Amino acid sequence: MPGDTPGPPEAYARTFEGDGMATVELRFSAQPEHVRTARLVAAAVARRAGVDEAVLDEVRLAVGEACSRAVGLHRSHGITAPVSVALTEEEKTFSIEVGDSVPGPGGGPVEPGARNGAGASGTGPARTDPEMDGEGEDEMGLAVISGLVDDVEVRSGAGGGVIRMSWPTADAAVRP
């Protein structure tokens, strides 16, 4: 299957600054025990990027929810491709993208223009496959994330879904 990694499940990480933004990428097999590692790495990178100490618990919890959601989706759909996490330090923001490989409806945002989880119900957008196991858990995870993070975008397409979350850095608070 495209996107599968050869050999036994492992966690992969790399850091690069090719476009001027420091980025750390993680890929891990869809196993619940790897979510803790992703949370710890996210908190460490967020701290280094200048995210306020008071917000680090929210970063940790939001990443844990997003990764747990991706792991659950992979497992319930029998997908062996790794879950991906990209942590990017930009000039005034720190962003995290958690990606899964579960095909969803459409190719753009689940709800165009959606911010902070977007749905009027507050539960946020979710894949609309009626046969999906744990659909309530999926919506609950998105609701928790949207409650923890002010800037959230959820996209889903044929290649999978992405939850993008971002927080201001200390540089953003100091600069006009």
PDB file of C-alpha atoms in Angstrom:
ATOM      1  CA  MET A   1       0.000   0.000   0.000  1.00  0.00           C
ATOM      2  CA  PRO A   2       1.427   3.468  -0.837  1.00  0.00           C
ATOM      3  CA  GLY A   3       2.830   5.281   2.180  1.00  0.00           C
ATOM      4  CA  ASP A   4       3.611   2.073   4.051  1.00  0.00           C
ATOM      5  CA  THR A   5       7.030   1.799   5.598  1.00  0.00           C
ATOM      6  CA  PRO A   6       9.042  -1.371   5.131  1.00  0.00           C
ATOM      7  CA  GLY A   7       9.994  -3.495   8.091  1.00  0.00           C
ATOM      8  CA  PRO A   8       8.671  -3.455  11.657  1.00  0.00           C
ATOM      9  CA  PRO A   9       6.741  -0.450  12.986  1.00  0.00           C
ATOM     10  CA  GLU A  10       9.077   2.269  14.204  1.00  0.00           C
ATOM     11  CA  ALA A  11       8.942   5.941  15.072  1.00  0.00           C
ATOM     12  CA  TYR A  12      10.794   8.260  12.699  1.00  0.00           C
ATOM     13  CA  ALA A  13      11.838  11.846  13.359  1.00  0.00           C
ATOM     14  CA  ARG A  14      13.784  14.453  11.438  1.00  0.00           C
ATOM     15  CA  THR A  15      14.442  18.173  11.681  1.00  0.00           C
ATOM     16  CA  PHE A  16      15.107  20.551   8.827  1.00  0.00           C
ATOM     17  CA  GLU A  17      15.175  24.268   8.077  1.00  0.00           C
ATOM     18  CA  GLY A  18      15.105  24.257   4.281  1.00  0.00           C
ATOM     19  CA  ASP A  19      12.636  27.134   3.870  1.00  0.00           C
ATOM     20  CA  GLY A  20      13.727  29.243   6.843  1.00  0.00           C
ATOM     21  CA  MET A  21      11.174  27.696   9.214  1.00  0.00           C
ATOM     22  CA  ALA A  22      12.413  25.158  11.728  1.00  0.00           C
ATOM     23  CA  THR A  23      10.364  21.982  11.337  1.00  0.00           C
ATOM     24  CA  VAL A  24      10.392  18.683  13.196  1.00  0.00           C
ATOM     25  CA  GLU A  25       8.594  15.782  11.534  1.00  0.00           C
ATOM     26  CA  LEU A  26       7.517  12.588  13.269  1.00  0.00           C
ATOM     27  CA  ARG A  27       6.045   9.482  11.734  1.00  0.00           C
ATOM     28  CA  PHE A  28       4.922   6.643  13.949  1.00  0.00           C
ATOM     29  CA  SER A  29       3.030   3.404  13.544  1.00  0.00           C
ATOM     30  CA  ALA A  30      -0.616   3.656  14.564  1.00  0.00           C
ATOM     31  CA  GLN A  31      -0.109   2.265  18.054  1.00  0.00           C
ATOM     32  CA  PRO A  32      -1.533   4.009  21.140  1.00  0.00           C
ATOM     33  CA  GLU A  33       1.778   3.726  22.997  1.00  0.00           C
ATOM     34  CA  HIS A  34       3.433   6.110  20.506  1.00  0.00           C
ATOM     35  CA  VAL A  35       1.012   8.953  21.295  1.00  0.00           C
ATOM     36  CA  ARG A  36       2.861   9.741  24.531  1.00  0.00           C
ATOM     37  CA  THR A  37       6.115  10.176  22.630  1.00  0.00           C
ATOM     38  CA  ALA A  38       4.443  12.580  20.187  1.00  0.00           C
ATOM     39  CA  ARG A  39       3.045  14.597  23.121  1.00  0.00           C
ATOM     40  CA  LEU A  40       6.457  14.871  24.786  1.00  0.00           C
ATOM     41  CA  VAL A  41       8.207  15.886  21.558  1.00  0.00           C
ATOM     42  CA  ALA A  42       5.486  18.469  20.798  1.00  0.00           C
ATOM     43  CA  ALA A  43       5.837  20.053  24.247  1.00  0.00           C
ATOM     44  CA  ALA A  44       9.632  20.192  23.981  1.00  0.00           C
ATOM     45  CA  VAL A  45       9.580  21.748  20.500  1.00  0.00           C
ATOM     46  CA  ALA A  46       6.822  24.200  21.514  1.00  0.00           C
ATOM     47  CA  ARG A  47       8.889  25.319  24.506  1.00  0.00           C
ATOM     48  CA  ARG A  48      11.949  25.824  22.290  1.00  0.00           C
ATOM     49  CA  ALA A  49       9.819  27.762  19.775  1.00  0.00           C
ATOM     50  CA  GLY A  50       8.760  30.230  22.467  1.00  0.00           C
ATOM     51  CA  VAL A  51       5.214  29.117  23.229  1.00  0.00           C
ATOM     52  CA  ASP A  52       4.139  30.493  26.629  1.00  0.00           C
ATOM     53  CA  GLU A  53       4.768  28.032  29.484  1.00  0.00           C
ATOM     54  CA  ALA A  54       1.151  28.446  30.621  1.00  0.00           C
ATOM     55  CA  VAL A  55      -0.042  27.031  27.274  1.00  0.00           C
ATOM     56  CA  LEU A  56       2.245  23.979  27.101  1.00  0.00           C
ATOM     57  CA  ASP A  57      -0.261  21.714  28.868  1.00  0.00           C
ATOM     58  CA  GLU A  58      -2.851  22.668  26.247  1.00  0.00           C
ATOM     59  CA  VAL A  59      -0.350  21.879  23.487  1.00  0.00           C
ATOM     60  CA  ARG A  60       0.354  18.491  25.059  1.00  0.00           C
ATOM     61  CA  LEU A  61      -3.336  17.657  25.466  1.00  0.00           C
ATOM     62  CA  ALA A  62      -4.315  18.831  21.978  1.00  0.00           C
ATOM     63  CA  VAL A  63      -1.516  16.837  20.343  1.00  0.00           C
ATOM     64  CA  GLY A  64      -2.480  13.798  22.407  1.00  0.00           C
ATOM     65  CA  GLU A  65      -6.101  14.085  21.262  1.00  0.00           C
ATOM     66  CA  ALA A  66      -5.180  14.624  17.610  1.00  0.00           C
ATOM     67  CA  CYS A  67      -2.703  11.727  17.589  1.00  0.00           C
ATOM     68  CA  SER A  68      -5.101   9.417  19.446  1.00  0.00           C
ATOM     69  CA  ARG A  69      -7.790  10.289  16.903  1.00  0.00           C
ATOM     70  CA  ALA A  70      -5.432   9.524  13.992  1.00  0.00           C
ATOM     71  CA  VAL A  71      -4.343   6.231  15.597  1.00  0.00           C
ATOM     72  CA  GLY A  72      -7.985   5.246  16.146  1.00  0.00           C
ATOM     73  CA  LEU A  73      -8.910   6.072  12.562  1.00  0.00           C
ATOM     74  CA  HIS A  74      -5.978   4.064  11.193  1.00  0.00           C
ATOM     75  CA  ARG A  75      -6.761   1.066  13.368  1.00  0.00           C
ATOM     76  CA  SER A  76     -10.509   1.083  12.679  1.00  0.00           C
ATOM     77  CA  HIS A  77      -9.897   1.288   8.905  1.00  0.00           C
ATOM     78  CA  GLY A  78      -7.057  -1.278   8.846  1.00  0.00           C
ATOM     79  CA  ILE A  79      -4.480   1.227   7.579  1.00  0.00           C
ATOM     80  CA  THR A  80      -0.852   0.366   8.271  1.00  0.00           C
ATOM     81  CA  ALA A  81       0.665   3.648   7.039  1.00  0.00           C
ATOM     82  CA  PRO A  82       2.239   5.761   9.796  1.00  0.00           C
ATOM     83  CA  VAL A  83       0.595   8.728  11.485  1.00  0.00           C
ATOM     84  CA  SER A  84       2.474  11.941  10.667  1.00  0.00           C
ATOM     85  CA  VAL A  85       3.146  14.943  12.882  1.00  0.00           C
ATOM     86  CA  ALA A  86       4.824  18.139  11.646  1.00  0.00           C
ATOM     87  CA  LEU A  87       5.861  20.752  14.226  1.00  0.00           C
ATOM     88  CA  THR A  88       6.755  24.060  12.596  1.00  0.00           C
ATOM     89  CA  GLU A  89       8.251  27.160  14.173  1.00  0.00           C
ATOM     90  CA  GLU A  90       7.364  30.220  12.120  1.00  0.00           C
ATOM     91  CA  GLU A  91       8.182  33.868  12.809  1.00  0.00           C
ATOM     92  CA  LYS A  92       5.231  34.562  15.128  1.00  0.00           C
ATOM     93  CA  THR A  93       3.488  31.209  15.462  1.00  0.00           C
ATOM     94  CA  PHE A  94       4.129  27.602  16.299  1.00  0.00           C
ATOM     95  CA  SER A  95       1.993  25.115  14.396  1.00  0.00           C
ATOM     96  CA  ILE A  96       1.401  21.397  14.576  1.00  0.00           C
ATOM     97  CA  GLU A  97      -0.162  19.291  11.842  1.00  0.00           C
ATOM     98  CA  VAL A  98      -1.294  15.766  12.648  1.00  0.00           C
ATOM     99  CA  GLY A  99      -2.063  13.732   9.539  1.00  0.00           C
ATOM    100  CA  ASP A 100      -3.814  10.451   9.004  1.00  0.00           C
ATOM    101  CA  SER A 101      -4.141   8.339   5.861  1.00  0.00           C
ATOM    102  CA  VAL A 102      -7.865   7.651   6.097  1.00  0.00           C
ATOM    103  CA  PRO A 103      -9.610   8.876   2.931  1.00  0.00           C
ATOM    104  CA  GLY A 104     -12.392  11.328   3.640  1.00  0.00           C
ATOM    105  CA  PRO A 105     -15.033  13.048   1.571  1.00  0.00           C
ATOM    106  CA  GLY A 106     -13.955  15.791  -0.831  1.00  0.00           C
ATOM    107  CA  GLY A 107     -10.541  17.267  -1.298  1.00  0.00           C
ATOM    108  CA  GLY A 108     -10.659  20.486   0.709  1.00  0.00           C
ATOM    109  CA  PRO A 109     -11.694  21.625   4.150  1.00  0.00           C
ATOM    110  CA  VAL A 110     -14.540  19.583   5.563  1.00  0.00           C
ATOM    111  CA  GLU A 111     -16.419  22.820   6.173  1.00  0.00           C
ATOM    112  CA  PRO A 112     -15.012  25.671   4.035  1.00  0.00           C
ATOM    113  CA  GLY A 113     -13.720  28.578   6.077  1.00  0.00           C
ATOM    114  CA  ALA A 114     -13.886  26.480   9.208  1.00  0.00           C
ATOM    115  CA  ARG A 115     -11.915  27.725  12.191  1.00  0.00           C
ATOM    116  CA  ASN A 116     -11.804  26.457  15.751  1.00  0.00           C
ATOM    117  CA  GLY A 117     -13.332  23.133  14.818  1.00  0.00           C
ATOM    118  CA  ALA A 118     -15.967  24.961  12.805  1.00  0.00           C
ATOM    119  CA  GLY A 119     -19.345  23.326  13.255  1.00  0.00           C
ATOM    120  CA  ALA A 120     -22.121  25.367  14.783  1.00  0.00           C
ATOM    121  CA  SER A 121     -22.647  22.486  17.162  1.00  0.00           C
ATOM    122  CA  GLY A 122     -19.148  23.033  18.520  1.00  0.00           C
ATOM    123  CA  THR A 123     -18.228  19.422  17.833  1.00  0.00           C
ATOM    124  CA  GLY A 124     -16.283  20.254  14.688  1.00  0.00           C
ATOM    125  CA  PRO A 125     -16.293  18.508  11.350  1.00  0.00           C
ATOM    126  CA  ALA A 126     -15.871  14.780  11.091  1.00  0.00           C
ATOM    127  CA  ARG A 127     -15.750  12.229   8.335  1.00  0.00           C
ATOM    128  CA  THR A 128     -19.287  11.448   7.327  1.00  0.00           C
ATOM    129  CA  ASP A 129     -18.887   7.728   6.643  1.00  0.00           C
ATOM    130  CA  PRO A 130     -21.912   6.183   8.412  1.00  0.00           C
ATOM    131  CA  GLU A 131     -20.098   2.850   8.759  1.00  0.00           C
ATOM    132  CA  MET A 132     -17.151   4.382  10.593  1.00  0.00           C
ATOM    133  CA  ASP A 133     -16.618   2.794  13.974  1.00  0.00           C
ATOM    134  CA  GLY A 134     -16.245   5.248  16.836  1.00  0.00           C
ATOM    135  CA  GLU A 135     -17.785   8.206  14.995  1.00  0.00           C
ATOM    136  CA  GLY A 136     -18.891   9.673  18.335  1.00  0.00           C
ATOM    137  CA  GLU A 137     -15.343   9.365  19.666  1.00  0.00           C
ATOM    138  CA  ASP A 138     -14.041  11.112  16.533  1.00  0.00           C
ATOM    139  CA  GLU A 139     -16.407  14.048  17.077  1.00  0.00           C
ATOM    140  CA  MET A 140     -15.617  14.153  20.785  1.00  0.00           C
ATOM    141  CA  GLY A 141     -11.873  14.304  20.062  1.00  0.00           C
ATOM    142  CA  LEU A 142     -12.412  17.217  17.666  1.00  0.00           C
ATOM    143  CA  ALA A 143     -14.558  18.989  20.272  1.00  0.00           C
ATOM    144  CA  VAL A 144     -11.813  18.610  22.875  1.00  0.00           C
ATOM    145  CA  ILE A 145      -9.187  19.932  20.451  1.00  0.00           C
ATOM    146  CA  SER A 146     -11.325  22.927  19.485  1.00  0.00           C
ATOM    147  CA  GLY A 147     -11.806  23.677  23.189  1.00  0.00           C
ATOM    148  CA  LEU A 148      -8.050  23.640  23.804  1.00  0.00           C
ATOM    149  CA  VAL A 149      -6.816  25.504  20.714  1.00  0.00           C
ATOM    150  CA  ASP A 150      -8.088  28.823  19.367  1.00  0.00           C
ATOM    151  CA  ASP A 151      -6.668  28.340  15.866  1.00  0.00           C
ATOM    152  CA  VAL A 152      -7.676  24.935  14.462  1.00  0.00           C
ATOM    153  CA  GLU A 153      -8.233  23.817  10.888  1.00  0.00           C
ATOM    154  CA  VAL A 154      -9.474  20.348   9.935  1.00  0.00           C
ATOM    155  CA  ARG A 155      -9.067  19.142   6.357  1.00  0.00           C
ATOM    156  CA  SER A 156     -10.005  15.835   4.801  1.00  0.00           C
ATOM    157  CA  GLY A 157      -9.492  14.512   1.313  1.00  0.00           C
ATOM    158  CA  ALA A 158      -8.808  11.427  -0.738  1.00  0.00           C
ATOM    159  CA  GLY A 159      -5.257  11.148   0.660  1.00  0.00           C
ATOM    160  CA  GLY A 160      -6.292  11.460   4.305  1.00  0.00           C
ATOM    161  CA  GLY A 161      -7.026  14.092   6.908  1.00  0.00           C
ATOM    162  CA  VAL A 162      -5.005  16.775   8.676  1.00  0.00           C
ATOM    163  CA  ILE A 163      -5.645  18.670  11.881  1.00  0.00           C
ATOM    164  CA  ARG A 164      -3.634  21.907  11.936  1.00  0.00           C
ATOM    165  CA  MET A 165      -3.308  23.702  15.269  1.00  0.00           C
ATOM    166  CA  SER A 166      -1.304  26.845  15.977  1.00  0.00           C
ATOM    167  CA  TRP A 167      -0.299  28.999  18.919  1.00  0.00           C
ATOM    168  CA  PRO A 168       1.418  32.398  19.153  1.00  0.00           C
ATOM    169  CA  THR A 169       5.047  32.444  20.225  1.00  0.00           C
ATOM    170  CA  ALA A 170       6.712  34.861  22.644  1.00  0.00           C
ATOM    171  CA  ASP A 171       8.079  36.763  19.622  1.00  0.00           C
ATOM    172  CA  ALA A 172       4.511  37.439  18.494  1.00  0.00           C
ATOM    173  CA  ALA A 173       3.618  38.959  21.868  1.00  0.00           C
ATOM    174  CA  VAL A 174       6.686  41.247  21.890  1.00  0.00           C
ATOM    175  CA  ARG A 175       6.531  42.408  18.269  1.00  0.00           C
ATOM    176  CA  PRO A 176       3.914  44.971  17.178  1.00  0.00           C
TER     177      PRO A 176
END
